[in-house]
Structures are given as structure tokens and as C-alpha cells.
Amino acid sequence: MEKKWWHNSVVYQIYPRSFQDTDGDGIGDLKGIIQHLDYLENLGIDAIWLSPVYQSPNDDNGYDISDYEAIMKEFGSMEDMECLISEGKNRGIKIIMDLVVNHTSDEHAWFVESRKNKENKYRDYYVWRDAVNGEVPNGLRSTFSGTAWEFDETTGQYFLHLFSKRQPDLNWENQKVRQEIYDMMNFWIDKGVGGFRMDVIDLISKVPDKEITGNGPKIHEYLQEMNSATFGGKDLMTVGETWGATPEIAKLYSNPERKELSMIFQFEHVGLDQEHGEGKDKWDLRPLNVPELKQVLSKWQVSLGNDGWNSLFWNNHDLPRIVSRWGNDTIYHEKSAKLFAILLHMMKGTPYIYQGEEIGMTNYPISDISEAEDIETINMYNERLALGFAKETLIESINAKGRDNARTPMQWDNSTNAGFTTGTPWLHVNPNAKEINVKKNLENPDSIFYTYKKLITLRKQHDLIVWGEYELLTDTPNEIFAYKRIFNGETWLVAANISTEPHSLYIPTSVKETIISNYDISEISSGTFQLRPYEAFVIRIL
Ligand code: NOJ
């Protein structure tokens, strides 16, 4: 595979609304990001995936865009954006824009026109259908609960929205729509961005009448067209959000020879702590089974081979915090945060760090729905309440999976509002900011931050991490996730005990060197080694 800059890069995701406020309105902004570029340079990351900063009425916090070529007022100006791109460049940090083109906001000029009348030249930019027997056209459902069809009085037809009813789906069948999107992408490429993260990109080619939405028939045709009309041949990184990908599908998206995307986000591991089956979704909880995690991640590690590229992540702005989710955010907070860092960053692929993960930020439990901000959470709560679910069960699900968990403001220091804002924060600050914050992490050479920093440095220094073979150790206790990376005659062993109990691992060969660990393991040698709760290490073996 031809080597590209993103193969040994680490990407840091910023959710601008919650990163740093500089003007006291309680909402993060672009100047706030610029202010912390030195911090990110110190961490060692290569690129920032910037969640949407475009003009938006914020029905879904920026994932509902009303103008792709304007900046959201709360976040600043186009000048600030240009400054962020160039200040990033000065520090070797590229800006990856969030491309949200499955849908727009209902306030986008195209939709404002489209809904005016059936003859409007923008009518076909969206998906309109007649009622069937006086009802919605069919059974398609919105990810944010309820039907995916909204009736529009003006023209007496329904429009499709796979997310909120204020996020109408674009009609990618329309060549004019595709051209508008490509022109917009080129606008950003000309500004010097480093690439695109593509929001729910596997939904753009759909056949609504047959209720086909994911990985539709023309998806690869569209992406190849997009590639050649925009970023193709320009050394830009692209990562597609594809909830429905299997390894076979992932290869179609990310095999360089097919000229589509650099890589995709697959979500198979993300679904391991939920029930599956008819009517079940992420809110139907079940505990993680570690052997399943090993099996799923290992499958993805080995199956792409040279025909695709993995992205590696535990967290993003839609997911609960990993240390609270599968780690332990009380007594083993520091150990388990480091464990998940080591386990992931030794794998093959491009790692992503979500803001605050590098200091072990945790979930923020709520006790009442009035504390929730997120549209997905609120809609689900109302829908399930009406269906008869108990409030306590719903709050439990929200605390485990709700998207606000990841969106609480970044914890910079132990001052009021964690140093995020001098005003009133748009979402509650986690009170544990007194203990868990950037300042404290930077002052302690043994902090979670420095584990992340070291892992990033190791990736730059060792081709083994980037290109080595992956091999799962199968003869281990259920709780121990251990694998080898092998490259040019060198072997590293990565071991992690995902539990609060000690478990033993047999190390067959002699140990040459400890690369990184979250406990002191100066004594390690071949033979049986007992890993303590949430212990993780990487050793070079013979
Ligand atoms: C996926 C994004 O990550 C999520 O935050 C958003 O709500 C949906 N796509 C809709 O854009």
C-alpha cells in the first residue's frame, strides 16, 4: 500500500461547542480552539477532526447546516476559521472538516425554496412523496425516534428525514445536488483543510420507496465521482462514518485502488453492550462481554489486509466516555483510562482521540430528563415513556448511552466551570473537574495525558505499530485481551486485563524490554505473570 501521511497519524476530535469559550456566552468557539493549539501540539496529534462549525440553527448542534460556506455566529467568523487553519499549519496540525451531506437544516436556502411549491427548481433537491392511503408513505424510521416522514402543509406532501424533522434528507439522485456538494467541498479544499470526516456517508444513496437507506446501490459510484471531483489526488484524508459496515464493505470504501475514501469508522464494537433484535437499539442495555470485544476488534485488525485501512476509536461526540463505559471511573479511573489507551493505540489503523479522553473525562449521570440537552435522548425518552417504559429504566439507559455524556465542557482546570467559560455553560460541567482536568494532568508526569502523549510518540518512532502483523493470543483468561504485533523480525506483546480482579497470563519467551505500562513492571520476565486490576503493558519479546 502506498504510504500516506495519515497512516502514522493520530487525529484529535474537537466538539467546538464544548471545547473553550472565549467570549463568555457559555458556548465554545474557534478562538478557543486556537488558544489551545499549543496544548494539542504538545500532545503530539497530527490533525483535528472538527465537528461542524457551519451556520446552523442547532437543532442537532451543528449537524443541521443552513449554510455550508458560513461559520456559526456563536463560533466566530470565517476569519477565525482561516486563522485556525493557518495556525494549525504552523504547528503541523491539519484541520479535517465535518462533511454533513446526507441532509441539511430545514433553514438551508435549498430547503426553504424546495418546500415552496412542487415546481420550484429546488424541489428535487430533497426527497418528497405523496401520502399513501392518507398515511406516511412507508415504515421508514428516524434515528431520532418516530417516522422518517414529515408532512408539509404547503404542498401536501411528505419529505424524508432520517434524523430530526429539521434535517431533511438531500436527494443524491439529483446530479445538481451532487455538483453543489462538490463545489462546496472545493471551497473548503481551497481554504487549505486537510480533509473530511463524512457524516453518515453510507446513507446518501438510498431507495426510500423500498426502504433501503444504508449502503445503497449507488454509494460507491457517488463516492468515486466525489473523489474525482474534489479531493482525489490531493493528499487529503477522508474518513466515512459507516454504521453498517462489515470488513467486506469497508474494503469497498477504503481500498486505495477504488479511489473512494482513506478509511471508515466501523461501529461493530460499539454495539457490544446492547441487546440486538427486533425493536432493540442502543438504549437496551447489556453488559460488555470481553471475549466478544476481542473477537470483533481482532477480526477488523486482520481482515482488511492491504485492501483497506482501519480507524481506531473508543469515543466520539455520540458515544459515552470509555472510562465510564467499559473501564472503571472510580477506584481504577487512572489505570483503566490508560488501559484503553494502550490497548487501542497499539493496533493497526489511525487512532482518534476525542477531546477530554486524554485526561480521562467521565460520563455525567443525570437524575431527571430536564437535565438533558440532546435531541436524540429527549425524543427517545418521550417515545418510550409513551410506550410505558419506567422512568428509572430510561434514565439508566441515558446515563449509560446518552450523547450528552461526551458533550460536557472540556475540563481545563479546577476553577469555576473548569476554565471552559466565564459565563453560564450551555451544558453542565462535570463536578469532578476539580480532580480531572488538563492542568493537573500536565503537572503530573505519570498522568493519563502523558500515556497518550507517549503512545503518539511511539507510533511516530516504530513502523511496527503502523505496519506490523496483528495476532490475537487466544489461550488467555476471558478478561485478558492480549495480542502480538510483528514486524521485520521484531515482536511486541500487548496485554490488558479488563477487570477489577487479577488474572494470569503466560509469557512464553524472554522479555527484552518494557515499551509502556500503567503499573510498575520492572520485574517482568517470561513465565506466568499476574496482571493486576486494569493492568496493561507492552513488552518487546524474543
Ligand atoms: C452522525 C453524527 O455523528 C451525529 O452527531 C448526528 O446527530 C448525525 N450523524 C446526524 O447528522
Coordinates of C-alpha atoms and ligand atoms in Angstrom, one line a residue:
M1 CA 0.0 0.0 0.0
E2 CA 1.3 3.4 -0.9
K3 CA 2.3 5.2 2.3
K4 CA 0.3 8.3 3.2
W5 CA 0.6 10.9 6.0
W6 CA -2.4 9.6 7.8
H7 CA -1.0 6.1 8.2
N8 CA 1.1 7.1 11.2
S9 CA -1.1 10.0 12.3
V10 CA -3.3 10.4 15.3
V11 CA -6.4 12.5 14.9
Y12 CA -8.0 14.6 17.8
Q13 CA -11.7 15.3 17.6
I14 CA -13.0 18.6 18.8
Y15 CA -16.6 19.3 19.6
P16 CA -16.3 23.1 19.3
R17 CA -19.4 23.9 21.4
S18 CA -17.8 22.3 24.4
F19 CA -14.1 22.9 24.0
Q20 CA -13.3 26.5 25.0
D21 CA -15.4 29.6 25.2
T22 CA -13.5 32.9 24.9
D23 CA -16.4 35.5 24.8
G24 CA -18.4 34.5 27.8
D25 CA -21.5 33.3 26.0
G26 CA -21.2 29.8 27.5
I27 CA -20.6 28.2 24.1
G28 CA -17.1 27.2 22.8
D29 CA -15.7 29.0 19.8
L30 CA -13.0 28.9 17.2
K31 CA -10.8 31.4 19.1
G32 CA -10.9 28.9 22.0
I33 CA -9.5 26.2 19.8
I34 CA -6.8 28.5 18.5
Q35 CA -5.9 29.2 22.1
H36 CA -5.2 25.6 22.8
L37 CA -3.3 24.6 19.7
D38 CA -0.1 24.6 21.7
Y39 CA -1.6 22.1 24.1
L40 CA -2.5 19.9 21.1
E41 CA 0.9 20.2 19.6
N42 CA 2.3 19.2 23.0
L43 CA 0.1 16.1 22.9
G44 CA 1.5 15.3 19.5
I45 CA -1.5 15.0 17.3
D46 CA -1.4 15.5 13.5
A47 CA -4.9 16.5 12.7
I48 CA -8.1 17.8 14.2
W49 CA -11.5 16.5 13.2
L50 CA -13.6 19.5 13.8
S51 CA -17.3 18.7 14.4
P52 CA -19.4 21.1 12.3
V53 CA -18.7 24.8 12.7
Y54 CA -21.0 25.9 9.8
Q55 CA -24.0 28.2 10.2
S56 CA -26.8 26.2 11.9
P57 CA -30.0 26.7 13.9
N58 CA -28.6 24.0 16.2
D59 CA -31.5 21.6 16.2
D60 CA -28.8 18.9 16.3
N61 CA -25.8 21.0 17.5
G62 CA -24.4 21.9 14.1
Y63 CA -25.3 18.6 12.3
D64 CA -28.1 20.6 10.8
I65 CA -26.4 23.0 8.4
S66 CA -28.1 26.1 7.0
D67 CA -25.1 27.4 5.1
Y68 CA -22.0 25.3 4.3
E69 CA -19.9 28.3 3.4
A70 CA -20.6 30.4 6.5
I71 CA -19.4 30.0 10.1
M72 CA -21.9 29.7 13.0
K73 CA -22.1 33.1 14.7
E74 CA -21.6 31.6 18.2
F75 CA -18.3 30.0 17.0
G76 CA -16.8 33.2 15.4
S77 CA -16.2 34.3 11.8
M78 CA -14.6 33.0 8.6
E79 CA -11.5 35.0 9.5
D80 CA -11.3 32.9 12.7
M81 CA -11.6 29.8 10.7
E82 CA -8.9 30.8 8.3
C83 CA -6.7 31.7 11.3
L84 CA -7.3 28.2 12.8
I85 CA -6.3 26.6 9.5
S86 CA -3.1 28.6 9.3
E87 CA -2.2 28.4 13.0
G88 CA -2.7 24.7 12.8
K89 CA -0.5 24.5 9.8
N90 CA 2.3 26.4 11.7
R91 CA 2.2 23.5 14.2
G92 CA 1.9 20.7 11.7
I93 CA -1.8 20.2 12.6
K94 CA -4.3 19.7 9.7
I95 CA -8.0 20.6 10.0
I96 CA -10.4 17.8 9.0
M97 CA -13.9 19.3 8.3
D98 CA -17.0 17.5 9.2
L99 CA -19.0 17.0 5.9
V100 CA -22.7 16.6 6.7
V101 CA -24.3 16.0 3.3
N102 CA -26.9 13.3 3.9
H103 CA -29.2 16.2 5.0
T104 CA -29.2 19.9 5.5
S105 CA -31.1 22.1 8.0
D106 CA -34.7 23.0 7.1
E107 CA -33.4 26.5 7.2
H108 CA -31.0 25.9 4.4
A109 CA -31.9 28.1 1.4
W110 CA -32.3 25.0 -0.8
F111 CA -35.0 23.6 1.5
V112 CA -36.7 26.9 2.1
E113 CA -37.1 27.0 -1.7
S114 CA -37.9 23.3 -2.1
R115 CA -40.9 23.4 0.2
K116 CA -42.5 26.5 -1.5
N117 CA -44.1 24.6 -4.4
K118 CA -43.8 21.5 -6.5
E119 CA -42.4 23.3 -9.5
N120 CA -39.6 25.0 -7.6
K121 CA -36.2 24.4 -9.1
Y122 CA -35.0 23.1 -5.7
R123 CA -37.9 20.7 -5.3
D124 CA -35.9 17.8 -6.4
Y125 CA -33.0 18.6 -4.0
Y126 CA -34.9 16.7 -1.3
V127 CA -37.0 13.6 -1.2
W128 CA -40.7 14.3 -1.5
R129 CA -43.5 11.7 -1.6
D130 CA -47.3 11.6 -1.6
A131 CA -49.3 10.1 1.3
V132 CA -50.3 6.5 0.9
N133 CA -53.9 5.9 2.0
G134 CA -53.8 9.2 3.9
E135 CA -50.8 7.9 5.9
V136 CA -47.0 8.3 5.8
P137 CA -45.5 6.9 2.6
N138 CA -44.0 3.9 4.3
G139 CA -42.4 2.5 7.5
L140 CA -39.0 4.2 7.4
R141 CA -38.0 5.4 10.8
S142 CA -35.9 8.3 12.0
T143 CA -32.7 7.6 14.1
F144 CA -34.1 10.2 16.4
S145 CA -37.4 8.2 17.0
G146 CA -40.7 8.1 15.1
T147 CA -41.4 8.1 11.4
A148 CA -38.8 9.4 9.0
W149 CA -41.6 11.3 7.0
E150 CA -42.8 14.7 7.8
F151 CA -46.0 16.2 6.3
D152 CA -45.6 19.6 4.8
E153 CA -48.9 21.6 4.6
T154 CA -47.8 24.0 1.9
T155 CA -47.6 21.3 -0.9
G156 CA -49.4 18.5 0.8
Q157 CA -46.5 16.0 0.5
Y158 CA -44.2 14.3 2.9
F159 CA -40.4 14.9 3.0
L160 CA -37.8 12.4 4.2
H161 CA -35.7 12.9 7.3
L162 CA -33.6 10.1 8.6
F163 CA -32.7 12.3 11.6
S164 CA -34.7 15.1 13.1
K165 CA -37.6 16.6 11.1
R166 CA -35.5 19.7 10.9
Q167 CA -32.8 17.7 9.0
P168 CA -34.4 17.0 5.6
D169 CA -32.5 14.4 3.5
L170 CA -30.9 15.6 0.3
N171 CA -31.7 13.8 -2.9
W172 CA -28.4 12.4 -4.1
E173 CA -30.0 11.0 -7.2
N174 CA -30.2 14.6 -8.4
Q175 CA -26.9 15.4 -10.3
K176 CA -27.3 19.1 -9.4
V177 CA -27.3 18.3 -5.7
R178 CA -24.1 16.3 -6.1
Q179 CA -22.4 19.1 -8.0
E180 CA -23.4 21.7 -5.4
I181 CA -21.8 19.5 -2.7
Y182 CA -18.6 19.0 -4.7
D183 CA -18.3 22.8 -5.3
M184 CA -18.7 23.4 -1.6
M185 CA -16.1 20.8 -0.8
N186 CA -13.7 22.5 -3.2
F187 CA -14.4 25.8 -1.5
W188 CA -13.0 24.2 1.7
I189 CA -10.2 22.5 0.0
D190 CA -9.1 25.9 -1.5
K191 CA -9.1 27.2 2.1
G192 CA -6.4 24.6 3.0
V193 CA -8.2 22.0 5.0
G194 CA -6.6 18.6 5.5
G195 CA -9.6 16.5 4.5
F196 CA -13.1 15.5 5.5
R197 CA -14.9 13.3 8.1
M198 CA -18.1 12.3 6.3
D199 CA -21.2 12.2 8.4
V200 CA -23.4 9.1 7.9
I201 CA -22.0 8.8 4.4
D202 CA -23.3 5.3 3.9
L203 CA -26.8 6.7 3.8
I204 CA -26.5 9.0 0.8
S205 CA -27.5 6.5 -1.8
K206 CA -31.0 5.3 -0.8
V207 CA -34.1 3.8 -2.3
P208 CA -36.7 5.3 0.0
D209 CA -39.6 3.5 -1.7
K210 CA -38.0 0.1 -1.0
E211 CA -37.0 1.3 2.5
I212 CA -33.3 0.9 1.5
T213 CA -31.2 3.5 3.3
G214 CA -27.7 2.1 4.2
N215 CA -25.0 1.2 1.7
G216 CA -27.5 1.8 -1.2
P217 CA -27.0 0.8 -4.8
K218 CA -25.1 3.9 -6.0
I219 CA -23.0 4.6 -2.9
H220 CA -19.7 3.7 -4.5
E221 CA -20.5 5.4 -7.7
Y222 CA -21.2 8.6 -5.8
L223 CA -18.0 8.4 -3.8
Q224 CA -15.9 7.7 -6.8
E225 CA -17.5 10.7 -8.5
M226 CA -16.9 12.8 -5.4
N227 CA -13.3 11.7 -5.2
S228 CA -12.5 12.7 -8.7
A229 CA -14.4 16.0 -8.5
T230 CA -12.8 17.1 -5.2
F231 CA -10.1 15.6 -3.0
G232 CA -8.8 12.9 -5.4
G233 CA -5.0 13.1 -6.0
K234 CA -4.7 15.9 -3.4
D235 CA -3.2 14.1 -0.4
L236 CA -6.2 14.8 1.7
M237 CA -7.5 12.4 4.3
T238 CA -11.1 11.2 4.3
V239 CA -13.0 9.1 6.8
G240 CA -16.5 7.9 6.3
E241 CA -19.0 7.3 9.2
T242 CA -20.5 3.9 8.2
W243 CA -22.5 2.3 10.9
G244 CA -23.5 -0.6 8.7
A245 CA -20.0 -1.7 7.5
T246 CA -18.7 -5.2 7.6
P247 CA -15.0 -5.8 6.7
E248 CA -16.0 -6.6 3.2
I249 CA -17.9 -3.4 2.8
A250 CA -15.1 -1.5 4.5
K251 CA -12.7 -2.7 1.7
L252 CA -15.1 -1.3 -0.9
Y253 CA -14.9 2.1 0.8
S254 CA -11.2 2.2 1.7
N255 CA -9.2 0.2 -0.8
P256 CA -7.0 2.8 -2.3
E257 CA -7.3 1.3 -5.7
R258 CA -11.0 2.0 -5.8
K259 CA -10.4 5.8 -5.3
E260 CA -13.1 6.4 -2.6
L261 CA -12.1 7.1 1.0
S262 CA -8.9 6.8 3.0
M263 CA -10.7 4.9 5.8
I264 CA -14.0 4.4 7.5
F265 CA -15.3 4.3 11.1
Q266 CA -16.8 0.9 11.7
F267 CA -19.1 0.5 14.7
E268 CA -19.3 -3.2 15.4
H269 CA -17.6 -3.0 18.8
V270 CA -19.8 0.0 19.8
G271 CA -22.8 -2.3 19.7
L272 CA -21.5 -4.9 22.0
D273 CA -23.2 -3.7 25.1
Q274 CA -26.7 -3.5 23.8
E275 CA -29.4 -6.0 23.0
H276 CA -30.0 -7.0 19.4
G277 CA -33.1 -8.0 17.7
E278 CA -36.5 -6.6 16.6
G279 CA -37.1 -3.2 18.1
K280 CA -33.9 -3.2 20.1
D281 CA -31.3 -0.5 20.0
K282 CA -28.5 1.1 21.9
W283 CA -30.8 2.0 24.8
D284 CA -31.5 -1.6 25.5
L285 CA -28.5 -2.3 27.7
R286 CA -26.5 -5.5 28.4
P287 CA -23.0 -5.8 29.9
L288 CA -19.9 -6.0 27.7
N289 CA -18.6 -9.5 27.2
V290 CA -14.8 -9.1 26.9
P291 CA -14.2 -12.2 24.7
E292 CA -16.7 -10.6 22.2
L293 CA -14.7 -7.4 22.2
K294 CA -11.5 -9.3 21.5
Q295 CA -13.2 -11.3 18.7
V296 CA -14.7 -8.2 17.0
L297 CA -11.6 -5.9 17.1
S298 CA -9.3 -8.8 16.1
K299 CA -11.5 -9.6 13.1
W300 CA -11.2 -5.9 12.0
Q301 CA -7.4 -5.9 12.6
V302 CA -6.8 -8.9 10.4
S303 CA -9.4 -8.8 7.7
L304 CA -8.7 -5.5 5.9
G305 CA -5.1 -6.6 5.0
N306 CA -3.7 -4.4 2.2
D307 CA -7.2 -3.7 0.8
G308 CA -8.3 -1.1 3.3
W309 CA -7.4 0.9 6.4
N310 CA -8.9 0.9 9.9
S311 CA -9.7 3.9 12.1
L312 CA -9.4 3.2 15.8
F313 CA -11.6 4.8 18.4
W314 CA -13.5 4.3 21.6
N315 CA -15.1 7.7 21.8
N316 CA -16.7 10.5 19.8
H317 CA -19.3 13.1 20.5
D318 CA -22.1 10.5 20.1
L319 CA -20.7 7.9 22.5
P320 CA -20.4 7.6 26.2
R321 CA -16.9 8.0 27.7
I322 CA -14.9 4.8 27.5
V323 CA -13.5 5.0 31.1
S324 CA -17.1 5.0 32.4
R325 CA -18.4 2.7 29.8
W326 CA -16.0 -0.3 29.9
G327 CA -13.5 0.9 32.4
N328 CA -13.9 2.0 36.0
D329 CA -14.4 5.6 36.7
T330 CA -13.9 5.3 40.5
I331 CA -11.0 3.4 42.1
Y332 CA -9.4 2.3 38.9
H333 CA -10.1 5.5 37.0
E334 CA -6.5 6.3 36.1
K335 CA -5.5 2.6 35.4
S336 CA -8.5 1.8 33.3
A337 CA -8.2 5.1 31.2
K338 CA -4.6 4.2 30.5
L339 CA -5.5 0.6 29.7
F340 CA -8.0 1.6 27.0
A341 CA -5.4 4.0 25.6
I342 CA -2.7 1.4 25.4
L343 CA -5.0 -1.4 24.0
L344 CA -6.2 0.8 21.1
H345 CA -3.1 2.8 20.3
M346 CA -1.1 -0.4 19.7
M347 CA -3.4 -1.6 17.0
K348 CA -3.1 -1.1 13.3
G349 CA -5.0 1.9 11.9
T350 CA -5.4 5.6 12.5
P351 CA -6.3 6.3 16.2
Y352 CA -8.8 9.0 17.1
I353 CA -8.8 10.7 20.5
Y354 CA -12.0 12.5 21.5
Q355 CA -11.5 15.7 23.5
G356 CA -11.0 15.0 27.2
E357 CA -10.3 11.3 26.6
E358 CA -6.6 12.1 27.1
I359 CA -7.3 13.2 30.6
G360 CA -9.8 10.5 31.4
M361 CA -13.0 12.6 31.4
T362 CA -16.0 10.6 32.5
N363 CA -19.8 10.3 31.9
Y364 CA -22.1 12.7 33.7
P365 CA -25.1 11.0 35.2
I366 CA -28.4 12.9 35.3
S367 CA -31.3 12.2 37.5
D368 CA -34.1 13.8 35.5
I369 CA -34.8 14.3 31.8
S370 CA -34.9 18.1 32.4
E371 CA -31.1 17.9 32.6
A372 CA -30.7 16.5 29.1
E373 CA -29.9 18.7 26.1
D374 CA -29.6 16.2 23.3
I375 CA -32.4 15.8 20.8
E376 CA -31.8 12.0 20.4
T377 CA -32.1 11.5 24.1
I378 CA -35.1 13.7 24.6
N379 CA -37.0 12.1 21.7
M380 CA -36.2 8.6 22.8
Y381 CA -37.3 9.4 26.4
N382 CA -40.7 10.8 25.2
E383 CA -41.3 8.0 22.8
R384 CA -40.5 5.2 25.3
L385 CA -42.4 6.9 28.1
A386 CA -45.5 6.9 26.0
L387 CA -44.9 3.2 25.3
G388 CA -45.0 2.5 29.0
F389 CA -41.3 2.2 29.9
A390 CA -40.4 3.2 33.5
K391 CA -38.7 6.5 34.1
E392 CA -35.9 4.9 36.1
T393 CA -35.1 2.4 33.2
L394 CA -34.9 5.3 30.8
I395 CA -32.7 7.4 32.9
E396 CA -30.4 4.4 33.4
S397 CA -30.1 4.0 29.6
I398 CA -29.5 7.7 29.2
N399 CA -26.7 7.7 31.8
A400 CA -25.1 4.7 30.1
K401 CA -25.5 5.8 26.4
G402 CA -26.8 9.3 26.1
R403 CA -24.8 11.7 23.9
D404 CA -24.6 14.5 26.5
N405 CA -22.1 12.3 28.4
A406 CA -19.4 13.1 25.8
R407 CA -20.5 16.7 25.4
T408 CA -20.0 18.2 28.8
P409 CA -17.5 21.1 28.7
M410 CA -13.8 20.3 28.4
Q411 CA -12.1 20.3 31.9
W412 CA -9.1 22.6 31.7
D413 CA -8.5 23.4 35.4
N414 CA -10.2 23.4 38.8
S415 CA -11.6 26.9 38.6
T416 CA -15.2 27.8 38.1
N417 CA -16.7 26.0 35.2
A418 CA -13.5 24.1 34.8
G419 CA -12.0 27.1 32.9
F420 CA -14.3 26.4 30.0
T421 CA -16.3 29.7 30.2
T422 CA -16.6 32.8 32.3
G423 CA -20.4 32.8 31.5
T424 CA -23.0 30.1 32.0
P425 CA -22.0 26.9 30.2
W426 CA -24.6 25.6 27.7
L427 CA -24.3 22.2 29.3
H428 CA -23.5 21.2 32.8
V429 CA -19.8 21.0 33.7
N430 CA -18.9 17.7 35.4
P431 CA -18.2 18.5 39.1
N432 CA -15.2 16.1 39.0
A433 CA -13.4 18.8 37.1
K434 CA -11.8 19.6 40.4
E435 CA -9.9 16.4 40.2
I436 CA -9.9 15.5 36.5
N437 CA -8.5 18.4 34.4
V438 CA -5.8 19.3 32.0
K439 CA -3.8 21.4 34.4
K440 CA -3.5 18.6 36.9
N441 CA -2.6 16.2 34.1
L442 CA 0.1 18.4 32.8
E443 CA 1.7 18.8 36.2
N444 CA 1.9 15.0 36.9
P445 CA 4.5 13.2 34.7
D446 CA 2.6 9.9 35.4
S447 CA -0.8 11.2 34.3
I448 CA -3.2 9.8 31.7
F449 CA -2.2 12.7 29.4
Y450 CA 1.4 11.5 29.3
T451 CA 0.4 8.0 28.5
Y452 CA -1.5 9.3 25.4
K453 CA 1.5 11.5 24.5
K454 CA 3.9 8.6 24.8
L455 CA 1.6 6.4 22.7
I456 CA 1.6 9.0 19.9
T457 CA 5.4 9.3 20.1
L458 CA 5.8 5.6 19.8
R459 CA 3.6 5.4 16.7
K460 CA 5.9 8.0 15.1
Q461 CA 9.0 6.1 16.1
H462 CA 8.0 2.5 15.3
D463 CA 6.9 1.2 11.9
L464 CA 5.9 -1.9 13.8
I465 CA 2.9 -0.1 15.2
V466 CA 1.8 1.2 11.9
W467 CA 2.5 -1.7 9.6
G468 CA 3.1 -4.8 11.8
E469 CA 1.1 -8.0 11.6
Y470 CA -1.6 -8.5 14.3
E471 CA -2.1 -11.7 16.1
L472 CA -4.6 -12.3 18.9
L473 CA -3.4 -14.5 21.8
T474 CA -6.3 -17.0 22.2
D475 CA -5.1 -19.0 25.2
T476 CA -5.8 -16.4 27.8
P477 CA -8.4 -15.8 30.5
N478 CA -11.5 -14.2 29.2
E479 CA -10.7 -10.9 30.9
I480 CA -7.2 -10.6 29.3
F481 CA -7.0 -9.0 25.9
A482 CA -3.6 -9.8 24.6
Y483 CA -2.1 -9.6 21.1
K484 CA 1.2 -9.5 19.3
R485 CA 2.4 -7.1 16.7
I486 CA 5.1 -8.5 14.5
F487 CA 7.3 -6.6 12.0
N488 CA 10.7 -7.3 10.5
G489 CA 11.7 -10.0 13.0
E490 CA 10.6 -7.9 16.0
T491 CA 7.6 -8.9 18.2
W492 CA 5.7 -6.8 20.7
L493 CA 3.2 -8.3 23.1
V494 CA 0.3 -6.1 24.2
A495 CA -1.7 -7.3 27.3
A496 CA -4.6 -5.7 29.1
N497 CA -6.6 -7.1 32.0
I498 CA -10.1 -5.6 31.5
S499 CA -11.4 -6.4 35.0
T500 CA -11.2 -5.4 38.7
E501 CA -9.7 -8.8 39.5
P502 CA -6.2 -10.1 38.9
H503 CA -5.7 -12.6 36.1
S504 CA -2.7 -14.5 34.9
L505 CA -1.0 -14.5 31.5
Y506 CA 1.6 -17.0 30.4
I507 CA 4.5 -15.2 28.6
P508 CA 6.4 -18.0 26.8
T509 CA 9.5 -16.2 25.7
S510 CA 12.1 -13.9 27.3
V511 CA 11.2 -10.3 27.7
K512 CA 13.6 -7.9 26.1
E513 CA 12.2 -4.5 27.1
T514 CA 9.1 -2.8 28.5
I515 CA 7.7 -0.3 26.0
I516 CA 4.9 1.2 28.0
S517 CA 2.8 0.1 31.0
N518 CA 0.3 1.5 33.5
Y519 CA 1.8 -0.2 36.6
D520 CA 5.5 -0.5 37.5
I521 CA 6.6 -3.8 35.9
S522 CA 10.4 -3.6 36.1
E523 CA 10.4 -7.2 37.3
I524 CA 8.6 -8.7 34.3
S525 CA 10.2 -11.8 32.8
S526 CA 9.0 -15.0 31.0
G527 CA 6.6 -17.3 32.7
T528 CA 3.3 -16.7 34.4
F529 CA 2.6 -13.1 35.1
Q530 CA -0.3 -11.9 37.2
L531 CA -1.9 -8.8 35.8
R532 CA -3.4 -6.6 38.4
P533 CA -6.8 -4.9 38.0
Y534 CA -6.9 -2.9 34.7
E535 CA -3.2 -3.5 34.2
A536 CA -1.9 -3.1 30.7
F537 CA 1.6 -3.2 29.2
V538 CA 3.5 -3.6 26.0
I539 CA 6.7 -5.5 26.0
R540 CA 9.2 -6.5 23.4
I541 CA 9.7 -10.2 23.4
L542 CA 12.1 -12.6 21.7
Ligands
NOJ1 C1 -23.8 11.4 13.0 C2 -23.3 12.4 13.9 O1 -22.1 12.0 14.5 C3 -24.4 12.8 14.9 O2 -23.9 13.6 15.9 C4 -25.5 13.4 14.1 O3 -26.6 13.6 15.0 C5 -26.0 12.5 13.0 N1 -24.9 11.9 12.2 C6 -26.8 13.3 12.0 O4 -26.1 14.2 11.4

